[in-house]
Coordinates of N, CA and C in Angstrom, one line a residue:
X1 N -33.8 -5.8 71.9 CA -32.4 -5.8 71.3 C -32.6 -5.3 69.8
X2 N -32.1 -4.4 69.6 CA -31.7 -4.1 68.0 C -30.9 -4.2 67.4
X3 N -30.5 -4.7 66.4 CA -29.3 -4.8 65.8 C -29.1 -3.6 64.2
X4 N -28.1 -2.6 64.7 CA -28.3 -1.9 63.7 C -27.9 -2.0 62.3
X5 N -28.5 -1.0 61.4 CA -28.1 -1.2 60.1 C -26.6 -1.7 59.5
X6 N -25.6 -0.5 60.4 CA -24.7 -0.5 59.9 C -23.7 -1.9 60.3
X7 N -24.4 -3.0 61.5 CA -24.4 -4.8 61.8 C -24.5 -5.2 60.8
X8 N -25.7 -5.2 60.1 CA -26.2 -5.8 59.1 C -25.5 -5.7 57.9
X9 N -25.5 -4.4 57.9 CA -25.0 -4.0 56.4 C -23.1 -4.7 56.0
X10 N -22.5 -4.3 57.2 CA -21.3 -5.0 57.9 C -21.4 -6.2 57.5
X11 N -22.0 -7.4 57.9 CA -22.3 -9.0 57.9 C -22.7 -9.1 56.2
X12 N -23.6 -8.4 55.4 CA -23.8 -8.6 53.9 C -22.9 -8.4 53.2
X13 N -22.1 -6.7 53.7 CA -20.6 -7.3 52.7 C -19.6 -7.8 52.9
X14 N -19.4 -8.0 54.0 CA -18.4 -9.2 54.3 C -18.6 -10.8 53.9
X15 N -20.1 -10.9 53.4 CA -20.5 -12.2 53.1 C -20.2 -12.1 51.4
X16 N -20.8 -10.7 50.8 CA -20.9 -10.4 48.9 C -19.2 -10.7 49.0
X17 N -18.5 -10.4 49.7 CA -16.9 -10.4 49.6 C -16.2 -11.5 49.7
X18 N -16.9 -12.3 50.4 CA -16.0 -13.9 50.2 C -16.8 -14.6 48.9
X19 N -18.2 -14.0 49.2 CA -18.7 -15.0 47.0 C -17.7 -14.8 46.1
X20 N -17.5 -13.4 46.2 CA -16.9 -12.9 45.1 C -15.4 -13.1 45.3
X21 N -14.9 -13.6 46.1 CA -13.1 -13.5 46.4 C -12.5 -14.7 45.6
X22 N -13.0 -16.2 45.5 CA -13.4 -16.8 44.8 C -12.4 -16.3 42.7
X23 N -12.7 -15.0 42.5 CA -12.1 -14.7 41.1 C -11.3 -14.4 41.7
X24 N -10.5 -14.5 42.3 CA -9.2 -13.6 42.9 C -8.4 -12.3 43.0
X25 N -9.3 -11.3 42.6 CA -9.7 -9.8 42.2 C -10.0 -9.1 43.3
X26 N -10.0 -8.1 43.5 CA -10.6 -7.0 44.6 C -12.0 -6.7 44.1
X27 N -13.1 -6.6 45.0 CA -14.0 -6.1 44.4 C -14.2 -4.8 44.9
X28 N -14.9 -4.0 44.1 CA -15.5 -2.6 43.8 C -16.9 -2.6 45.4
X29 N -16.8 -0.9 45.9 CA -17.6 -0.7 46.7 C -19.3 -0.8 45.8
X30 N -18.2 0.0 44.9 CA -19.6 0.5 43.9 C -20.4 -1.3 43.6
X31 N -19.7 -2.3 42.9 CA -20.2 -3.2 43.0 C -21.3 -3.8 43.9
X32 N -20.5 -3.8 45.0 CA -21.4 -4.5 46.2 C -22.4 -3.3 46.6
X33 N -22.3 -2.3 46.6 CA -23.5 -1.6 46.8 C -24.6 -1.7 45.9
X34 N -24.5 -2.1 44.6 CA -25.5 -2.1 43.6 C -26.1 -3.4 43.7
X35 N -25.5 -4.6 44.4 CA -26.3 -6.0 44.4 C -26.5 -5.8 45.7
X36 N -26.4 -5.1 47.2 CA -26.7 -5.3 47.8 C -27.9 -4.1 48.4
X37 N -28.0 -3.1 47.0 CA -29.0 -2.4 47.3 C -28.6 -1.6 48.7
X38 N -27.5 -0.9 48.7 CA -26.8 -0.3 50.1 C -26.0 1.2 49.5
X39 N -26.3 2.1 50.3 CA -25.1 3.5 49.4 C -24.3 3.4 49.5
X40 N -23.3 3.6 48.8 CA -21.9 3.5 48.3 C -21.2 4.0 49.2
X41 N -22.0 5.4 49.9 CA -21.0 6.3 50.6 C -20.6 5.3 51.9
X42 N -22.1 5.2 52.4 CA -22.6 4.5 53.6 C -21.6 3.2 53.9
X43 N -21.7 2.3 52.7 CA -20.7 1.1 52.8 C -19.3 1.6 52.9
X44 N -19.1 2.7 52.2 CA -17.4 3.4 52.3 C -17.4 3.2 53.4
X45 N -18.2 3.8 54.5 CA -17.6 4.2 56.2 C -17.6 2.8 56.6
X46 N -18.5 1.7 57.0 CA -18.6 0.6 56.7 C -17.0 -0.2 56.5
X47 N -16.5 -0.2 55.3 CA -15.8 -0.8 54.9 C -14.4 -0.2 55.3
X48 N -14.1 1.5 55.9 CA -13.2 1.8 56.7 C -12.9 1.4 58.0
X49 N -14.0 1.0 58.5 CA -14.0 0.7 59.7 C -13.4 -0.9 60.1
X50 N -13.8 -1.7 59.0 CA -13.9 -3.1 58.6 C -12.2 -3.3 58.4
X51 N -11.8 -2.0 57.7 CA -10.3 -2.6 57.0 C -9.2 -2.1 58.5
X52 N -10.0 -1.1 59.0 CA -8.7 -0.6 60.2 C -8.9 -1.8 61.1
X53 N -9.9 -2.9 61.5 CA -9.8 -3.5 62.3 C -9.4 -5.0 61.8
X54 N -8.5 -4.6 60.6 CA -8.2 -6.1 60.0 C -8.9 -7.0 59.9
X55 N -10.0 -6.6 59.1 CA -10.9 -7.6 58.0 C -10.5 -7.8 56.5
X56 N -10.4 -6.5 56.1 CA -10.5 -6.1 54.8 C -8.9 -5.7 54.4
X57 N -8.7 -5.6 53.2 CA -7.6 -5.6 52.7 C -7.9 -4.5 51.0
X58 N -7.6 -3.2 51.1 CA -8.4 -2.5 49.9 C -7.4 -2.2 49.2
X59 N -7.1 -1.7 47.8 CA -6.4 -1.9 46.6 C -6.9 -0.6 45.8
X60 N -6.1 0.7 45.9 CA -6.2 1.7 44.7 C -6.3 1.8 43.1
X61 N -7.0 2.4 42.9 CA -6.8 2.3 40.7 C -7.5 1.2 40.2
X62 N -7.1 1.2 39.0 CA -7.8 0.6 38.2 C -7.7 -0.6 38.3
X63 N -8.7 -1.6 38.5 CA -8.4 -2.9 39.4 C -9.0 -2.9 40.7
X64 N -8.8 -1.7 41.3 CA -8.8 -2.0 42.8 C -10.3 -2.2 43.3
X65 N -10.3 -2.3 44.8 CA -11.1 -2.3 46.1 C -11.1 -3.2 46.8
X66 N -12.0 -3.9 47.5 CA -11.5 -4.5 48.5 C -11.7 -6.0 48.6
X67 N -10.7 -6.7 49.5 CA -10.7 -8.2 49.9 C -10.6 -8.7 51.1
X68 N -10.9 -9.6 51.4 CA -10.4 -10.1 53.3 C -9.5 -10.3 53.0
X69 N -8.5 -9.7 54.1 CA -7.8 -10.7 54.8 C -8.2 -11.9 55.5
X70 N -8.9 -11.8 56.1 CA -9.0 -13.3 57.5 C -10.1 -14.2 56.7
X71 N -10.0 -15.4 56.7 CA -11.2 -15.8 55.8 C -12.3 -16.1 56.8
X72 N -13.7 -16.4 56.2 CA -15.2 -16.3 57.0 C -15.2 -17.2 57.9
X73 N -14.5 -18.2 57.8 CA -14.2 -19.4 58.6 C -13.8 -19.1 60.0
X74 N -13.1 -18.1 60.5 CA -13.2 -17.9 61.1 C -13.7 -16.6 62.0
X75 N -14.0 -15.5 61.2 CA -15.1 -14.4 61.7 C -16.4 -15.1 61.9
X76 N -16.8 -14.1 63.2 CA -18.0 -14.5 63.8 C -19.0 -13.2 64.0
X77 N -20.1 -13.7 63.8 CA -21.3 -12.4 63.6 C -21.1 -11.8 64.9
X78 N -20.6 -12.2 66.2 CA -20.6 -11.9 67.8 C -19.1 -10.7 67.1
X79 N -18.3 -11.1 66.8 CA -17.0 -10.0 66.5 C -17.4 -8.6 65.7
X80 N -18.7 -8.9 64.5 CA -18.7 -8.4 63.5 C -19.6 -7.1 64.3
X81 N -20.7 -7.6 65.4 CA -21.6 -6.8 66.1 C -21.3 -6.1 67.0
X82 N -20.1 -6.8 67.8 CA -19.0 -5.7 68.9 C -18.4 -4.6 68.0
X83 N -17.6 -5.0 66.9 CA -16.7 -3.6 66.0 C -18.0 -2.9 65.4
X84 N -19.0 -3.0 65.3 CA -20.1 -1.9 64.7 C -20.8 -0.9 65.7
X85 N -21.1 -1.6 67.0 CA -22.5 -1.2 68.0 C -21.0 -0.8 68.5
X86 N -22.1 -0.1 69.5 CA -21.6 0.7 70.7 C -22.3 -0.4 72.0
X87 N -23.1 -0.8 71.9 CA -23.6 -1.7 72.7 C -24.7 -2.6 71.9
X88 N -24.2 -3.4 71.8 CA -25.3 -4.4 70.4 C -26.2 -4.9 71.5
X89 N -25.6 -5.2 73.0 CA -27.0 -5.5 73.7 C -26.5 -5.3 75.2
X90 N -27.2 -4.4 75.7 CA -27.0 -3.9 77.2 C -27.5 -3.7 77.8
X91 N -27.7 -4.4 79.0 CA -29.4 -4.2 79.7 C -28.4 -3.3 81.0
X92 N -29.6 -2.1 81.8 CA -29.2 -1.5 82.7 C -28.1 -2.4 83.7
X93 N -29.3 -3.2 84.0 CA -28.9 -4.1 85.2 C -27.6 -4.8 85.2
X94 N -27.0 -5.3 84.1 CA -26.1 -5.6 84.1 C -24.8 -5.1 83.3
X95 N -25.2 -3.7 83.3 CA -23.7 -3.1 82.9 C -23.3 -2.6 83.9
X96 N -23.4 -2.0 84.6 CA -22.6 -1.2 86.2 C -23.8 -1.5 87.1
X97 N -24.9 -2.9 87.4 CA -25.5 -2.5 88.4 C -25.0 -2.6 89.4
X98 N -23.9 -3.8 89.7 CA -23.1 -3.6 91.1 C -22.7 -2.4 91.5
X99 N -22.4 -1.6 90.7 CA -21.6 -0.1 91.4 C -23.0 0.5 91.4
X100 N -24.3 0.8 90.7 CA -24.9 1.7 91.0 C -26.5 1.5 91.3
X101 N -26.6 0.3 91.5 CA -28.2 -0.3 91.5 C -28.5 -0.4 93.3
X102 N -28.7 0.1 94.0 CA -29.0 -0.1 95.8 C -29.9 -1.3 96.0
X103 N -30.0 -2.2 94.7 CA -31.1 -3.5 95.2 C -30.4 -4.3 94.5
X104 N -29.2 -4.1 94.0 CA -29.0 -5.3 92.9 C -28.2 -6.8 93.4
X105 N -28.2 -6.8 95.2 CA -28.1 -7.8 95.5 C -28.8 -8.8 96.0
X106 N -30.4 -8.2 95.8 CA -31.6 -8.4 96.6 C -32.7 -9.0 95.0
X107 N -31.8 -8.6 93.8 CA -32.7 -8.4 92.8 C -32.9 -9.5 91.8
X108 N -33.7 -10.5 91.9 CA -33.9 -11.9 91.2 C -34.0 -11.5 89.7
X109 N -34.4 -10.5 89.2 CA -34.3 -10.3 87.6 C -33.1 -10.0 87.0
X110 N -32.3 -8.9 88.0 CA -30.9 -9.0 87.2 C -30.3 -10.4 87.0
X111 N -30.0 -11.2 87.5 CA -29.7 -12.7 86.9 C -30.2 -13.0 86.4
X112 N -31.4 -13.2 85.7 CA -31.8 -13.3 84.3 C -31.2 -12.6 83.6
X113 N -31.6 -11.5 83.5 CA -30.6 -10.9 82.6 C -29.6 -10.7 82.4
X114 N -28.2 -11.5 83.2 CA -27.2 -11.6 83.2 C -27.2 -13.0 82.2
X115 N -28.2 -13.8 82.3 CA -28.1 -15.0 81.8 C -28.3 -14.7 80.5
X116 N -29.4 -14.1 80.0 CA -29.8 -13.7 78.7 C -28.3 -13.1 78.0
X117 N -28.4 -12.5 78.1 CA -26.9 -11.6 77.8 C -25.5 -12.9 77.4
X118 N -25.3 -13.7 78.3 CA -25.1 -14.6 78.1 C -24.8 -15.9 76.9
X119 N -26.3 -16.0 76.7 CA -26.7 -16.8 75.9 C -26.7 -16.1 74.6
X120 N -26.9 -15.0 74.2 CA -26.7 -14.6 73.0 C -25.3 -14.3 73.0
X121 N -24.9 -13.9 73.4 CA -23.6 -13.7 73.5 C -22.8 -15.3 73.0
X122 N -23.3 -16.0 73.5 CA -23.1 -17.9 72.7 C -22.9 -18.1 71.7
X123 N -24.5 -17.7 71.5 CA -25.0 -17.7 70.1 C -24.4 -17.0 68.8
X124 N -24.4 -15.6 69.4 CA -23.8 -14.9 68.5 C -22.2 -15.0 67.5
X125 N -21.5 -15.3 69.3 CA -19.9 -16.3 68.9 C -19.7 -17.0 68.0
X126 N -20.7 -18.2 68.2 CA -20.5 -19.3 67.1 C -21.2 -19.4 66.1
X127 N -21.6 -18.3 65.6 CA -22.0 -18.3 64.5 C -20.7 -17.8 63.6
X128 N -20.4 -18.5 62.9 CA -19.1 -18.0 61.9 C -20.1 -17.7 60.5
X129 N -19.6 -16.7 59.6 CA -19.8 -16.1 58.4 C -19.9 -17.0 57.3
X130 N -19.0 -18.2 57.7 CA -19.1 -19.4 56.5 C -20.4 -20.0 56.3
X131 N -20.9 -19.9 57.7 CA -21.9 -21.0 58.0 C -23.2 -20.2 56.8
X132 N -22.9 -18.6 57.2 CA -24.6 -18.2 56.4 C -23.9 -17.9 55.2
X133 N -22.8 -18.1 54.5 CA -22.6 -17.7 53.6 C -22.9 -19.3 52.0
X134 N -22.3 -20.5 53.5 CA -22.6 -21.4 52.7 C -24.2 -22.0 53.1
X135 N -24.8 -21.6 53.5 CA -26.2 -21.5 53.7 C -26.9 -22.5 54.5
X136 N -25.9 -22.7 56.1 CA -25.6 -23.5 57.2 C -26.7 -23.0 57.9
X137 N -27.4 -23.6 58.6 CA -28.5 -23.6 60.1 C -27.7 -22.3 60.9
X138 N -27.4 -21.5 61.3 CA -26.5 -21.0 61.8 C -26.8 -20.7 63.5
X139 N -28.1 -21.9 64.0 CA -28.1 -21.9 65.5 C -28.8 -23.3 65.8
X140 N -27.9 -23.9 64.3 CA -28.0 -25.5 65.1 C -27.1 -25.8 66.4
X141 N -27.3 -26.5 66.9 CA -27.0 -26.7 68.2 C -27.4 -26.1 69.7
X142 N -28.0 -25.2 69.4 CA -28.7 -24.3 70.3 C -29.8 -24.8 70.5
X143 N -30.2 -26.0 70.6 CA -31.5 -26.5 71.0 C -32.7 -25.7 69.9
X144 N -32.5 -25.2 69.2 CA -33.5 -25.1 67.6 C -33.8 -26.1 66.2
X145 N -34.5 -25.9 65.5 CA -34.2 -26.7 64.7 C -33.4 -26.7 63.5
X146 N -32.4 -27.5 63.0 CA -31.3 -27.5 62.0 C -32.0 -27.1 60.6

């Protein structure tokens, strides 16, 4: 499983943007690219993508850029990884193996891997943005340690 840049990078400024929301201001791209060590352009697309799927809320001119709408409280890293990937995690076997696998009713590993799939998929859910922003265990409960 990979999780790509543009997950990551997604989850950092969505987290620099609730520290900062706090002064009650819009913050600058340019900003958060400079503390989060990320290109400006790169966060641009990033942060397009973020605002058309109602996250973000952006602001022209002098003053402007961007804010949440929705607070972290309830965004989840499982939401934030669906709107980025194209497939954050997809194993053959269980994206169309019913329609196209000639063993996949005979096949004891595809259920595993329907299970796995699963479970991060759990995981991922209940992780809300507050939790790592306010610097929460974020897979307590998961049978790990707190």
């Amino acid at each position: 499983m990979i999780i790509s840049t543009q997950t990551r990078y997604a989850v950092r400024f969505l987290l620099e943007l609730a520290k900062t929301e706090e002064k009650s201001r819009p913050t600058t791209l340019r900003n958060i690219a400079a503390k989060q060590g990320i290109s400006e352009a790169y966060l641009e697309s990033i942060a397009t993508k973020l605002r058309k799927h109602g996250y973000l809320k952006s602001f022209k001119g002098a003053g402007g850029g961007y804010c949440l709408i929705q607070g972290i409280e309830t965004i989840t890293v499982g939401e934030i990884m669906r709107l980025m990937e194209t497939t954050y995690f997809q194993i053959h076997c269980t994206a169309d193996a019913k329609d196209t696998c000639e063993n996949y009713k005979e096949c004891l590993i595809a259920q595993a891997w329907g299970l796995l799939e699963d479970q991060i998929d759990n995981i991922v859910d209940n992780v809300k943005l507050s939790q790592l922003c306010n610097k929460q265990p974020a897979v307590a409960g998961f049978g790990y340690p707190a």
